[in-house]
Coordinates of C-alpha atoms in Angstrom, one line a residue:
M1045 CA -3.2 25.1 -30.9
P1046 CA -2.4 21.4 -30.3
P1047 CA 1.4 20.9 -30.3
N1048 CA 2.9 19.1 -33.9
R1049 CA 3.4 15.4 -33.0
R1050 CA 5.5 13.4 -35.5
K1051 CA 3.7 10.9 -36.9
P1052 CA 5.7 7.3 -35.4
P1053 CA 7.0 5.2 -38.1
P1054 CA 5.7 1.8 -38.9
L1055 CA 6.4 -0.6 -35.8
L1056 CA 8.8 -2.7 -38.2
V1057 CA 10.7 0.3 -39.1
Q1058 CA 10.9 1.4 -35.4
L1059 CA 11.8 -2.1 -34.5
V1060 CA 15.0 -2.3 -37.2
D1061 CA 16.2 1.0 -36.4
L1062 CA 16.3 0.4 -32.7
L1063 CA 17.8 -2.8 -33.3
L1064 CA 20.8 -1.3 -35.4
I1065 CA 21.1 1.3 -32.5
E1066 CA 21.3 -1.6 -29.7
L1067 CA 23.7 -3.6 -31.8
T1068 CA 26.5 -1.6 -31.5
N1069 CA 26.4 -2.5 -27.6
W1070 CA 29.3 -5.2 -28.9
R1071 CA 31.6 -2.5 -28.6
W1072 CA 31.3 -2.2 -24.7
S1073 CA 29.5 -6.2 -23.9
W1074 CA 31.9 -8.6 -25.8
R1075 CA 34.3 -8.4 -23.4
S1076 CA 31.4 -9.8 -20.6
L1077 CA 30.3 -12.0 -23.4
V1078 CA 33.1 -13.9 -23.4
I1079 CA 33.9 -14.1 -19.6
T1080 CA 30.6 -14.8 -18.5
G1081 CA 28.8 -16.3 -21.6
V1082 CA 31.5 -18.9 -22.1
I1083 CA 34.6 -19.1 -19.4
T1084 CA 32.1 -19.1 -16.7
P1085 CA 29.7 -21.8 -17.9
L1086 CA 32.9 -23.7 -19.3
L1087 CA 34.6 -23.7 -15.5
S1088 CA 31.0 -25.0 -14.6
V1089 CA 31.2 -27.7 -17.1
V1090 CA 34.4 -28.6 -16.0
A1091 CA 34.0 -28.6 -12.5
L1092 CA 30.8 -30.6 -12.3
G1093 CA 31.8 -32.8 -15.3
F1094 CA 34.7 -34.0 -13.3
F1095 CA 32.3 -35.1 -10.3
A1096 CA 29.8 -36.6 -12.8
R1097 CA 32.3 -38.4 -15.1
D1098 CA 30.8 -42.0 -13.8
S1099 CA 27.7 -41.1 -13.4
G1100 CA 26.5 -41.9 -17.1
R1101 CA 25.4 -40.0 -20.4
D1102 CA 21.9 -38.3 -18.7
T1103 CA 24.1 -36.7 -16.1
L1104 CA 26.4 -35.6 -18.1
A1105 CA 24.0 -34.2 -20.7
Y1106 CA 21.8 -32.2 -17.7
V1107 CA 25.6 -30.5 -16.9
L1108 CA 26.0 -29.7 -20.7
T1109 CA 22.6 -28.2 -21.1
G1110 CA 22.6 -26.7 -17.8
S1111 CA 25.6 -24.9 -18.6
L1112 CA 24.0 -23.5 -21.7
V1113 CA 21.1 -22.1 -19.6
M1114 CA 23.8 -20.4 -17.6
S1115 CA 25.3 -19.0 -20.6
L1116 CA 22.2 -17.6 -21.4
M1117 CA 21.4 -16.0 -18.2
F1118 CA 24.9 -14.1 -18.0
A1119 CA 24.9 -13.3 -21.7
N1120 CA 21.3 -12.5 -22.0
M1121 CA 19.8 -11.9 -18.5
G1122 CA 22.7 -10.0 -16.9
N1123 CA 23.4 -7.8 -19.7
V1124 CA 19.7 -6.9 -20.3
R1125 CA 19.6 -6.3 -16.7
S1126 CA 22.8 -3.6 -16.9
H1127 CA 21.9 -2.3 -20.1
F1128 CA 18.4 -1.0 -19.0
A1129 CA 19.9 0.1 -15.7
Y1130 CA 22.3 2.3 -17.6
L1131 CA 19.4 3.9 -19.7
R1132 CA 17.4 4.5 -16.4
F1133 CA 20.2 5.9 -14.3
M1134 CA 22.1 8.0 -17.3
G1135 CA 19.1 9.3 -18.8
A1136 CA 19.3 7.7 -21.7
L1137 CA 15.3 6.0 -21.0
D1138 CA 14.2 9.9 -20.6
Y1139 CA 15.7 10.5 -24.5
F1140 CA 14.2 7.5 -25.9
A1141 CA 10.4 8.3 -24.5
T1142 CA 10.9 11.3 -26.5
L1143 CA 11.4 9.8 -29.6
P1144 CA 7.8 8.5 -31.9
I1145 CA 8.6 4.9 -30.7
Q1146 CA 7.0 2.6 -28.8
R1147 CA 8.3 1.4 -25.5
Y1148 CA 7.6 -2.4 -26.4
M1149 CA 9.6 -1.8 -29.7
L1150 CA 12.6 -0.5 -27.5
I1151 CA 12.4 -3.4 -25.0
L1152 CA 12.0 -5.9 -28.0
A1153 CA 15.3 -4.3 -29.8
V1154 CA 17.2 -4.5 -26.6
V1155 CA 16.5 -8.2 -26.1
L1156 CA 16.5 -9.0 -29.4
S1157 CA 20.5 -7.2 -29.8
F1158 CA 21.7 -9.3 -26.8
L1159 CA 20.0 -12.7 -28.1
L1160 CA 21.9 -12.0 -31.4
L1161 CA 25.3 -11.0 -29.6
S1162 CA 25.1 -14.4 -27.3
L1163 CA 24.8 -16.6 -30.3
P1164 CA 28.5 -17.2 -30.7
S1165 CA 29.0 -17.6 -26.9
L1166 CA 26.2 -20.0 -26.7
V1167 CA 27.7 -22.2 -29.7
A1168 CA 31.1 -22.4 -28.1
T1169 CA 29.7 -23.2 -25.0
A1170 CA 28.3 -25.9 -26.8
L1171 CA 31.1 -27.5 -29.0
A1172 CA 33.5 -27.1 -26.1
G1173 CA 31.4 -28.4 -23.5
S1174 CA 30.5 -31.4 -25.7
L1175 CA 34.1 -32.3 -26.2
V1176 CA 35.0 -31.7 -22.6
L1177 CA 32.2 -34.2 -21.4
G1178 CA 32.2 -36.3 -24.4
V1179 CA 28.6 -35.9 -24.8
S1180 CA 27.6 -35.9 -28.8
I1181 CA 25.4 -33.1 -30.2
T1182 CA 22.8 -34.0 -32.4
L1183 CA 20.8 -30.9 -33.2
H1184 CA 17.0 -31.1 -33.7
P1185 CA 15.3 -28.6 -36.2
A1186 CA 13.8 -27.4 -33.1
I1187 CA 16.7 -25.7 -32.0
L1188 CA 15.7 -22.9 -34.0
L1189 CA 12.8 -22.1 -32.1
V1190 CA 14.2 -23.6 -28.7
V1191 CA 16.8 -20.7 -28.2
P1192 CA 14.6 -18.0 -28.7
L1193 CA 12.2 -19.3 -26.3
C1194 CA 14.8 -20.0 -23.6
A1195 CA 16.4 -16.6 -23.9
L1196 CA 13.5 -14.4 -24.1
P1197 CA 12.1 -15.1 -20.7
L1198 CA 15.6 -14.9 -19.4
A1199 CA 16.0 -11.7 -20.6
G1200 CA 12.6 -10.3 -19.6
I1201 CA 13.8 -11.0 -15.9
G1202 CA 16.9 -9.0 -16.6
A1203 CA 14.9 -6.2 -18.0
L1204 CA 12.7 -6.3 -14.8
L1205 CA 15.5 -6.1 -12.9
G1206 CA 17.1 -3.4 -14.1
F1207 CA 13.6 -1.2 -13.8
I1208 CA 12.9 -2.5 -10.5
A1209 CA 16.4 -2.1 -8.6
R1210 CA 16.9 1.4 -6.6
T1211 CA 20.5 1.5 -7.5
P1212 CA 22.8 -0.1 -10.2
E1213 CA 24.8 -2.3 -7.3
E1214 CA 21.4 -3.3 -6.0
G1215 CA 20.5 -4.5 -9.6
S1216 CA 23.6 -6.5 -9.9
S1217 CA 23.1 -8.3 -6.5
L1218 CA 19.3 -9.0 -7.3
N1219 CA 20.8 -10.3 -10.9
L1220 CA 23.5 -12.6 -9.0
L1221 CA 20.9 -13.9 -6.6
V1222 CA 18.4 -14.5 -9.3
T1223 CA 20.7 -16.4 -11.2
M1224 CA 21.6 -18.8 -8.5
V1225 CA 18.0 -19.2 -7.3
L1226 CA 17.1 -20.3 -10.8
L1227 CA 19.9 -22.6 -11.7
G1228 CA 19.4 -24.4 -8.0
L1229 CA 15.7 -24.6 -8.4
G1230 CA 14.4 -27.8 -10.3
P1231 CA 16.7 -30.0 -12.6
V1232 CA 18.7 -27.7 -14.7
M1233 CA 22.1 -28.6 -14.2
I1234 CA 21.1 -32.1 -11.9
P1235 CA 19.3 -34.7 -12.7
P1236 CA 15.6 -34.8 -10.8
D1237 CA 16.8 -38.1 -9.2
H1238 CA 19.7 -36.4 -7.7
L1239 CA 17.7 -33.7 -6.0
P1240 CA 15.2 -33.0 -3.3
G1241 CA 11.3 -33.4 -4.2
T1242 CA 10.9 -30.0 -2.8
L1243 CA 13.5 -28.4 -5.2
V1244 CA 12.0 -30.6 -8.2
A1245 CA 8.7 -29.2 -7.2
L1246 CA 9.9 -25.6 -7.0
G1247 CA 11.8 -25.7 -10.1
R1248 CA 8.3 -26.3 -11.9
L1249 CA 8.2 -22.6 -11.4
S1250 CA 11.4 -21.7 -13.1
P1251 CA 11.8 -20.9 -16.7
A1252 CA 15.4 -22.4 -16.2
T1253 CA 14.0 -25.7 -15.6
Y1254 CA 12.0 -25.7 -19.1
A1255 CA 14.7 -23.9 -21.0
A1256 CA 17.2 -26.9 -19.8
S1257 CA 14.6 -29.6 -20.7
A1258 CA 13.9 -28.2 -24.4
L1259 CA 17.8 -27.9 -24.9
R1260 CA 18.7 -31.0 -23.9
Q1261 CA 15.7 -32.5 -26.3
A1262 CA 16.8 -30.5 -29.3
L1263 CA 20.8 -30.6 -28.7
I1264 CA 21.0 -34.2 -27.2
G1265 CA 17.9 -35.8 -27.7
P1266 CA 15.1 -37.8 -27.5
V1267 CA 12.9 -35.2 -28.7
T1268 CA 9.4 -35.9 -26.9
G1269 CA 6.1 -34.4 -26.5
Q1270 CA 7.7 -32.7 -23.2
I1271 CA 9.4 -30.0 -25.4
V1272 CA 5.5 -28.7 -26.3
V1273 CA 5.2 -28.4 -23.1
D1274 CA 8.3 -26.5 -22.5
L1275 CA 7.8 -24.1 -25.4
A1276 CA 4.5 -23.4 -24.3
V1277 CA 5.4 -22.6 -20.8
L1278 CA 8.6 -20.4 -21.8
A1279 CA 6.1 -18.5 -24.4
G1280 CA 3.7 -18.1 -21.4
L1281 CA 6.2 -16.7 -19.2
T1282 CA 7.5 -14.5 -21.9
I1283 CA 3.9 -13.0 -22.7
V1284 CA 4.0 -11.9 -18.7
I1285 CA 7.3 -11.1 -18.1
F1286 CA 7.1 -8.6 -20.8
W1287 CA 3.8 -7.4 -19.7
L1288 CA 5.4 -6.6 -16.4
V1289 CA 8.2 -4.9 -17.9
G1290 CA 6.2 -2.7 -20.1
R1291 CA 4.0 -1.6 -16.9
K1292 CA 7.4 -1.2 -14.7
M1293 CA 8.8 0.9 -17.3
D1294 CA 8.6 4.5 -16.8
W1295 CA 7.6 6.0 -20.4
R1296 CA 7.2 9.6 -20.3
Q1297 CA 5.9 10.2 -23.7
G1298 CA 2.9 12.7 -23.5

């Protein structure tokens, strides 16, 4: 006699239920969001802004938006990596696999929850950074699309690191290494004319480069056709990275 399997609820119901569960992460993640999502990027703003204060508005714009990308990395990539590593090593992922839900709904719920939780940190970093650097912010409506598309591929990288790391400590080290590499490759925090041509070329492979470019246009301006390229690349990277995450995710649901 075949086993009695529960019929999975609609995908939207799965997503909403999982999102509500994941949003309770604020109880343990808010301290990390404050420290790494606000304080660390602001220290970067102050340090780099001190050296770049006489370099002009364009350079200061790179410092500001690069710090916002850093905030997204720590608040999304780092916390998503940490959360999925916790789910793996504490056996919680096995529990979720017994529920009538799709694996991609769990991945999406985790990513969306940390995106929502990181928004206050992102806003605080933008406002404080603009005051420190003296860079005026002019919001473009495209920001509503830019912020999610900047955060999603970075969060996807964090999820992938959470699944491939053999230990939580290894995952933490990998996350720090990837963060430093992505910030250092390409014109993220430093204008391209201040970087070697090799780094600028390698930066074209990094989602952080496109995220910084899109944020710069949507927050400071001017908005050009480059933003379409940036968003298209970020969307494509999101699809590829999340496909890899789904393939790597150990889902034992029969």
